[in-house]
Structure formats: C-alpha cells, structure tokens
C-alpha positions as a Python dict, from the first residue, in 0.01 Angstrom:
ca = {
    (1, 'X'): (0, 0, 0),
    (2, 'X'): (-166, 147, -295),
    (3, 'X'): (-154, 2, -544),
    (4, 'X'): (27, 149, -869),
    (5, 'X'): (-107, 364, -1190),
    (6, 'X'): (28, 156, -1465),
    (7, 'X'): (109, 360, -1827),
    (8, 'X'): (250, 311, -2113),
    (9, 'X'): (508, 520, -2323),
    (10, 'X'): (447, 607, -2679),
    (11, 'X'): (771, 737, -2827),
    (12, 'X'): (1152, 578, -2693),
    (13, 'X'): (1402, 750, -2817),
    (14, 'X'): (1621, 957, -2574),
    (15, 'X'): (1304, 1191, -2375),
    (16, 'X'): (1149, 878, -2347),
    (17, 'X'): (1388, 751, -2183),
    (18, 'X'): (1390, 996, -1952),
    (19, 'X'): (1071, 874, -1836),
    (20, 'X'): (1144, 518, -1762),
    (21, 'X'): (1429, 623, -1580),
    (22, 'X'): (1284, 856, -1398),
    (23, 'X'): (972, 548, -1334),
    (24, 'X'): (1171, 318, -1226),
    (25, 'X'): (1241, 524, -902),
    (26, 'X'): (894, 673, -867),
    (27, 'X'): (647, 481, -599),
    (28, 'X'): (339, 560, -844),
    (29, 'X'): (367, 523, -1194),
    (30, 'X'): (529, 236, -1301),
    (31, 'X'): (585, 235, -1729),
    (32, 'X'): (428, -171, -1838),
    (33, 'X'): (399, -43, -2245),
    (34, 'X'): (621, 90, -2421),
    (35, 'X'): (544, 182, -2820),
    (36, 'X'): (882, 214, -3046),
    (37, 'X'): (828, 167, -3469),
    (38, 'X'): (1177, 72, -3479),
    (39, 'X'): (1293, -340, -3501),
    (40, 'X'): (1643, -196, -3389),
    (41, 'X'): (1517, 35, -3139),
    (42, 'X'): (1299, -288, -2970),
    (43, 'X'): (1550, -540, -2986),
    (44, 'X'): (1805, -278, -2771),
    (45, 'X'): (1514, -162, -2545),
    (46, 'X'): (1388, -529, -2502),
    (47, 'X'): (1750, -608, -2359),
    (48, 'X'): (1774, -272, -2132),
    (49, 'X'): (1434, -328, -1982),
    (50, 'X'): (1294, -639, -2008),
    (51, 'X'): (990, -564, -1783),
    (52, 'X'): (854, -323, -2046),
    (53, 'X'): (598, -503, -2294),
    (54, 'X'): (685, -343, -2619),
    (55, 'X'): (445, -286, -2960),
    (56, 'X'): (590, -151, -3327),
    (57, 'X'): (206, 20, -3301),
    (58, 'X'): (-23, 301, -3152),
    (59, 'X'): (-341, 8, -3278),
    (60, 'X'): (-136, -264, -3127),
    (61, 'X'): (-95, -111, -2792),
    (62, 'X'): (-463, -30, -2796),
    (63, 'X'): (-569, -361, -2834),
    (64, 'X'): (-369, -472, -2562),
    (65, 'X'): (-437, -154, -2306),
    (66, 'X'): (-741, -359, -2155),
    (67, 'X'): (-549, -637, -2043),
    (68, 'X'): (-223, -420, -1913),
    (69, 'X'): (-435, -180, -1700),
    (70, 'X'): (-337, 91, -1831),
    (71, 'X'): (-445, 447, -1670),
    (72, 'X'): (-247, 681, -1874),
    (73, 'X'): (24, 744, -2145),
    (74, 'X'): (353, 934, -2164),
    (75, 'X'): (366, 1027, -2505),
    (76, 'X'): (753, 1115, -2670),
    (77, 'X'): (757, 1103, -3048),
    (78, 'X'): (904, 1390, -3255),
    (79, 'X'): (670, 1676, -3312),
    (80, 'X'): (540, 1619, -3651),
    (81, 'X'): (414, 1259, -3536),
    (82, 'X'): (148, 1420, -3327),
    (83, 'X'): (-84, 1597, -3600),
    (84, 'X'): (-155, 1194, -3783),
    (85, 'X'): (-196, 1008, -3434),
    (86, 'X'): (-364, 1226, -3163),
    (87, 'X'): (-760, 1070, -3281),
    (88, 'X'): (-564, 739, -3225),
    (89, 'X'): (-414, 869, -2905),
    (90, 'X'): (-753, 1030, -2765),
    (91, 'X'): (-929, 674, -2834),
    (92, 'X'): (-746, 609, -2570),
    (93, 'X'): (-976, 804, -2355),
    (94, 'X'): (-665, 796, -2093),
    (95, 'X'): (-452, 1113, -1923),
    (96, 'X'): (-196, 1259, -2126),
    (97, 'X'): (124, 1363, -2024),
    (98, 'X'): (294, 1528, -2313),
    (99, 'X'): (617, 1645, -2354),
    (100, 'X'): (697, 2009, -2423),
    (101, 'X'): (612, 2172, -2680),
    (102, 'X'): (265, 2113, -2705),
    (103, 'X'): (202, 2188, -3047),
    (104, 'X'): (462, 2291, -3344),
    (105, 'X'): (289, 2588, -3387),
    (106, 'X'): (12, 2813, -3165),
    (107, 'X'): (-292, 2687, -3378),
    (108, 'X'): (-157, 2325, -3330),
    (109, 'X'): (-88, 2358, -2941),
    (110, 'X'): (-465, 2465, -2922),
    (111, 'X'): (-638, 2205, -3095),
    (112, 'X'): (-443, 1969, -2906),
    (113, 'X'): (-584, 2070, -2561),
    (114, 'X'): (-951, 2168, -2702),
    (115, 'X'): (-979, 1817, -2886),
    (116, 'X'): (-844, 1680, -2535),
    (117, 'X'): (-1099, 1907, -2355),
    (118, 'X'): (-1384, 1850, -2568),
    (119, 'X'): (-1360, 1472, -2441),
    (120, 'X'): (-1294, 1504, -2085),
    (121, 'X'): (-898, 1406, -2133),
    (122, 'X'): (-658, 1600, -1895),
    (123, 'X'): (-348, 1657, -2079),
    (124, 'X'): (-47, 1757, -1914),
    (125, 'X'): (276, 1885, -2078),
    (126, 'X'): (600, 1775, -1906),
    (127, 'X'): (781, 2088, -1830),
    (128, 'X'): (1080, 2005, -1598),
    (129, 'X'): (1204, 2336, -1476),
    (130, 'X'): (892, 2441, -1318),
    (131, 'X'): (926, 2153, -1075),
    (132, 'X'): (1266, 2179, -1004),
    (133, 'X'): (1342, 2264, -668),
    (134, 'X'): (1575, 2562, -693),
    (135, 'X'): (1310, 2731, -916),
    (136, 'X'): (925, 2644, -714),
    (137, 'X'): (1175, 2810, -418),
    (138, 'X'): (1274, 3115, -579),
    (139, 'X'): (900, 3130, -702),
    (140, 'X'): (811, 3148, -322),
    (141, 'X'): (1074, 3343, -246),
    (142, 'X'): (993, 3609, -485),
    (143, 'X'): (613, 3612, -387),
    (144, 'X'): (669, 3558, -17),
    (145, 'X'): (902, 3874, 64),
    (146, 'X'): (633, 4042, -188),
    (147, 'X'): (966, 4155, -430),
    (148, 'X'): (961, 4430, -649),
    (149, 'X'): (1139, 4282, -1003),
    (150, 'X'): (1295, 4564, -1242),
    (151, 'X'): (1474, 4354, -1484),
    (152, 'X'): (1507, 3961, -1598),
    (153, 'X'): (1757, 3766, -1775),
    (154, 'X'): (1724, 3445, -1847),
    (155, 'X'): (1948, 3246, -2077),
    (156, 'X'): (1986, 2884, -2126),
    (157, 'X'): (2301, 2778, -2372),
    (158, 'X'): (2368, 2407, -2433),
    (159, 'X'): (2688, 2408, -2474),
    (160, 'X'): (2718, 2138, -2779),
    (161, 'X'): (2976, 2092, -3063),
    (162, 'X'): (2817, 2151, -3421),
    (163, 'X'): (2840, 1828, -3570),
    (164, 'X'): (2790, 1757, -3963),
    (165, 'X'): (2465, 1626, -4065),
    (166, 'X'): (2432, 1188, -4009),
    (167, 'X'): (2238, 1022, -4336),
    (168, 'X'): (2148, 804, -4074),
    (169, 'X'): (2071, 1035, -3838),
    (170, 'X'): (1802, 942, -3623),
    (171, 'X'): (1656, 1254, -3555),
    (172, 'X'): (1674, 1443, -3905),
    (173, 'X'): (1333, 1575, -3873),
    (174, 'X'): (1377, 1804, -3646),
    (175, 'X'): (1597, 1996, -3921),
    (176, 'X'): (1267, 2056, -4180),
    (177, 'X'): (1098, 2348, -4034),
    (178, 'X'): (767, 2189, -4172),
    (179, 'X'): (832, 1873, -3908),
    (180, 'X'): (977, 2044, -3604),
    (181, 'X'): (853, 2298, -3578),
    (182, 'X'): (1150, 2515, -3481),
    (183, 'X'): (1438, 2493, -3367),
    (184, 'X'): (1624, 2672, -2979),
    (185, 'X'): (1337, 2889, -2939),
    (186, 'X'): (1107, 2613, -2922),
    (187, 'X'): (1286, 2386, -2729),
    (188, 'X'): (1523, 2527, -2526),
    (189, 'X'): (1368, 2883, -2570),
    (190, 'X'): (1040, 2752, -2448),
    (191, 'X'): (1170, 2602, -2101),
    (192, 'X'): (1247, 2950, -2059),
    (193, 'X'): (950, 3151, -2152),
    (194, 'X'): (730, 2870, -1973),
    (195, 'X'): (976, 2962, -1584),
    (196, 'X'): (932, 3315, -1647),
    (197, 'X'): (569, 3236, -1697),
    (198, 'X'): (582, 3042, -1352),
    (199, 'X'): (779, 3274, -1199),
    (200, 'X'): (665, 3624, -1275),
    (201, 'X'): (291, 3576, -1497),
    (202, 'X'): (232, 3625, -1837),
    (203, 'X'): (444, 3896, -2020),
    (204, 'X'): (426, 4073, -2328),
    (205, 'X'): (707, 4006, -2645),
    (206, 'X'): (846, 4359, -2737),
    (207, 'X'): (1114, 4229, -2998),
    (208, 'X'): (1314, 3894, -3152),
    (209, 'X'): (1590, 3856, -3342),
    (210, 'X'): (1670, 3436, -3421),
    (211, 'X'): (1921, 3322, -3558),
    (212, 'X'): (2055, 3010, -3765),
    (213, 'X'): (2395, 2929, -3833),
    (214, 'X'): (2490, 3306, -3838),
    (215, 'X'): (2207, 3370, -4081),
    (216, 'X'): (1841, 3559, -4034),
    (217, 'X'): (1577, 3371, -3992),
    (218, 'X'): (1334, 3331, -4306),
    (219, 'X'): (1096, 3143, -4184),
    (220, 'X'): (1220, 2841, -4331),
    (221, 'X'): (1578, 2722, -4113),
    (222, 'X'): (1625, 2569, -3802),
    (223, 'X'): (1735, 2851, -3528),
    (224, 'X'): (2033, 2798, -3295),
    (225, 'X'): (2032, 3092, -3121),
    (226, 'X'): (1760, 3345, -3008),
    (227, 'X'): (1722, 3660, -2812),
    (228, 'X'): (1426, 3775, -2709),
    (229, 'X'): (1325, 4127, -2535),
    (230, 'X'): (961, 4154, -2339),
    (231, 'X'): (753, 4365, -2119),
    (232, 'X'): (630, 4234, -1753),
    (233, 'X'): (348, 4489, -1567),
    (234, 'X'): (678, 4600, -1341),
    (235, 'X'): (961, 4471, -1538),
    (236, 'X'): (1157, 4463, -1866),
    (237, 'X'): (1266, 4100, -1924),
    (238, 'X'): (1533, 3958, -2205),
    (239, 'X'): (1558, 3558, -2260),
    (240, 'X'): (1853, 3457, -2465),
    (241, 'X'): (1880, 3067, -2588),
    (242, 'X'): (2154, 2904, -2787),
    (243, 'X'): (2219, 2514, -2894),
    (244, 'X'): (2617, 2608, -2894),
    (245, 'X'): (2921, 2781, -2693),
    (246, 'X'): (3181, 2710, -2545),
    (247, 'X'): (3004, 2538, -2206),
    (248, 'X'): (2693, 2435, -2079),
    (249, 'X'): (2517, 2728, -1874),
    (250, 'X'): (2179, 2823, -1752),
    (251, 'X'): (2061, 3154, -1497),
    (252, 'X'): (1749, 3346, -1440),
    (253, 'X'): (1928, 3695, -1290),
    (254, 'X'): (1660, 3927, -1131),
    (255, 'X'): (1755, 4267, -1046),
    (256, 'X'): (1516, 4344, -758),
    (257, 'X'): (1420, 4617, -477),
    (258, 'X'): (1673, 4402, -225),
    (259, 'X'): (1932, 4373, -503),
    (260, 'X'): (2038, 4091, -690),
    (261, 'X'): (1831, 3798, -714),
    (262, 'X'): (1996, 3456, -894),
    (263, 'X'): (1904, 3123, -965),
    (264, 'X'): (2003, 2803, -1144),
    (265, 'X'): (1970, 2418, -1106),
    (266, 'X'): (2216, 2481, -790),
    (267, 'X'): (2024, 2698, -579),
    (268, 'X'): (1961, 3069, -551),
    (269, 'X'): (2194, 3359, -431),
    (270, 'X'): (2034, 3715, -274),
    (271, 'X'): (2343, 3955, -357),
    (272, 'X'): (2622, 3674, -391),
    (273, 'X'): (2468, 3490, -85),
    (274, 'X'): (2360, 3188, -63),
    (275, 'X'): (1945, 3142, 37),
    (276, 'X'): (1907, 2755, -127),
    (277, 'X'): (2144, 2487, -265),
    (278, 'X'): (2014, 2162, -451),
    (279, 'X'): (2148, 1926, -637),
    (280, 'X'): (2198, 1996, -1002),
    (281, 'X'): (2046, 1666, -1154),
    (282, 'X'): (1660, 1644, -1316),
    (283, 'X'): (1588, 1342, -1071),
    (284, 'X'): (1364, 1537, -796),
    (285, 'X'): (1189, 1729, -1074),
    (286, 'X'): (1127, 1455, -1245),
    (287, 'X'): (960, 1271, -1011),
    (288, 'X'): (740, 1564, -899),
    (289, 'X'): (656, 1511, -1263),
    (290, 'X'): (521, 1205, -1261),
    (291, 'X'): (324, 1266, -877),
    (292, 'X'): (108, 1545, -1061),
    (293, 'X'): (41, 1318, -1333),
    (294, 'X'): (-70, 1030, -1085),
    (295, 'X'): (-231, 1299, -873),
    (296, 'X'): (-453, 1396, -1285),
    (297, 'X'): (-510, 1016, -1266),
    (298, 'X'): (-618, 953, -925),
    (299, 'X'): (-808, 1231, -914),
    (300, 'X'): (-1014, 1212, -1218),
    (301, 'X'): (-960, 1570, -1354),
    (302, 'X'): (-1118, 1678, -1626),
    (303, 'X'): (-813, 1943, -1665),
    (304, 'X'): (-453, 2004, -1601),
    (305, 'X'): (-429, 2347, -1461),
    (306, 'X'): (-165, 2463, -1569),
    (307, 'X'): (-225, 2384, -1942),
    (308, 'X'): (-376, 2689, -2013),
    (309, 'X'): (-90, 2843, -1937),
    (310, 'X'): (144, 2697, -2229),
    (311, 'X'): (-87, 2872, -2525),
    (312, 'X'): (28, 3223, -2429),
    (313, 'X'): (367, 2987, -2416),
    (314, 'X'): (279, 2923, -2754),
    (315, 'X'): (183, 3181, -2888),
    (316, 'X'): (469, 3422, -2785),
    (317, 'X'): (686, 3141, -2900),
    (318, 'X'): (501, 3214, -3255),
    (319, 'X'): (534, 3583, -3257),
    (320, 'X'): (911, 3560, -3181),
    (321, 'X'): (911, 3364, -3482),
    (322, 'X'): (700, 3601, -3701),
    (323, 'X'): (863, 3930, -3603),
    (324, 'X'): (1199, 3759, -3657),
    (325, 'X'): (1142, 3598, -4013),
    (326, 'X'): (1047, 3955, -4117),
    (327, 'X'): (1366, 4124, -4091),
}
C-alpha cells in the first residue's frame, strides 16, 4: 500500500475546512498540520479535527515541517494575506495547492507564478468545476463529436440573501477592494471564465457591465453582479454571475450544429435528452483535485500544466474591471 502524502493546510476558514473534509476521504493525501492565527478558531478546530496539529503562524509550522514529513502545502488564506507571506510560503520549497483566485490582479498572479516557477516549485490552483464529472463529460463530448458552437451562455447565481454587515464579521476583508481584489466577478466569475477556457479554449472580452448594490462599478466598490460579452474563434459568449437572487443556479448552454447542449452539476443534456447524469455534490471533483496534487508531488513536477491557463483568466477579469469602471 502506498504511504500517505503528508501536507499542511495554511488557512483554516470555510474553504480550508472543505479541503480537510475532502482529504479525509482521499487515499493518498493526509492533512497532518494546519495554521490558524485565531486562538478561538484553533480551539474549535482542535475539537473537530484532533488528528491535525495546529500552529498559530507560518514560521512555527516551518520549524516543525521536517518532523512532520511535509510534502506539500494547501493554501486557503484571505486574498490580501498572500502578498506579505508569499516568500515565507516558498521557503518551504514544497508543492503548493492554492485556492483561487490566483491573485487579486493580473500582476500579482503573474508574480506568484513566476516566483514559484523560478524556484522549481509546482503551483496548482484549486478550481473545482473543471474537475466535476458533468463538465469533464461535456468537454469530452464536444471534442469527440467535433461540434461546431455558435453561441455560449454561462451563468452562476449564488442565490444569497443580502445580509447586514456585522462589526465582528471574520471576512470583512472581502468588503475592501484593495484587500479582496474584487467581488462577484473575481469570485464566482472566475469559475465561469476558467470553465469556458477548459471547455473551448481562449476567448477575448468585448464588453463588461459590473454592479455593486445596483451601482455601476467605480473601481472601488465590491461587485455583486457582472455581465460579460466575449468572442471566441467560432462563437459569441455571454457570462452572467450574481451573488444574490431568488435561487441558486448554474448552467452552461451551447448552441451547436446538433442543437442545444446544456450542462450543470447534475448532468448534460442535448435537446432535452439526458446524455449524462451525476451527483451535484463536489465530493468527486475535490477528490480529483487532490489526486492531481498528489500526482504533482509524486512526479516531482516543476510546474502544473494548468497553471498557465490561470493567467489568461486573470487578464480577462482585470480587463473587465477596467472596462466597466470607465463608465
């Protein structure tokens, strides 16, 4: 039996906990340590995950890394924290699995990639949709059937209800553009841009309308809705991402030479006929993502093949913010 790969989790908020839950079901990856700066949070984490050794800072983890036999790091920190800690993270000289977005803007994302690449450290971005069975089936179907695509409409609505800001909100950094880098477009929109790159390849932005609390983006607000129009080599693309709304919903619709092809996390249909059905949950996608990380570690890869696809996604999103803020 192959020995488990020991990794540490830096950042143990809601996204970090998703990685813990996934790792507990994975046969190769084992999270043996974690970093959480809040003493109150560490106390709760110790009760929920007694097998994970907890540290209050990155330096303490670094000192214990050899004893722990660490072979990789999973990163799930607030967006603005990476800039000041990136060199300390690279100092571990271990493969990295980083939660999206790759950076708050294109320049930061490029710096992270180049600095890791210069040190020979593999950097992988955690983006689950390209690992989900529905969208993997959709990509293979498009390629196998050699479909001609005329239009694509993609939406992702979180269906959240507006909540009053709390003074003790642990994620209040998301309300500051300088710290977060953006709102809906950089968060949910990132998933759609990456998914379409995964499905059909590169495309160019044509126009962008971005709103926050029904106000047009002024370059400083935190957006809660974005509409993008783009053009690929063979088709027009529409992207709609929204934090609020009556219900949670996502779908990719492709008008093809064989009819209307639709997909979401429950399956794929062609002209209303089910081609593929699966579970909506992220379990399989998260496990595939960890398996890819395990492969990067075991193969001692110098770089992750998909990391360079993240820079075009960052460039397009940054261009969308630039275009929208002009109005």
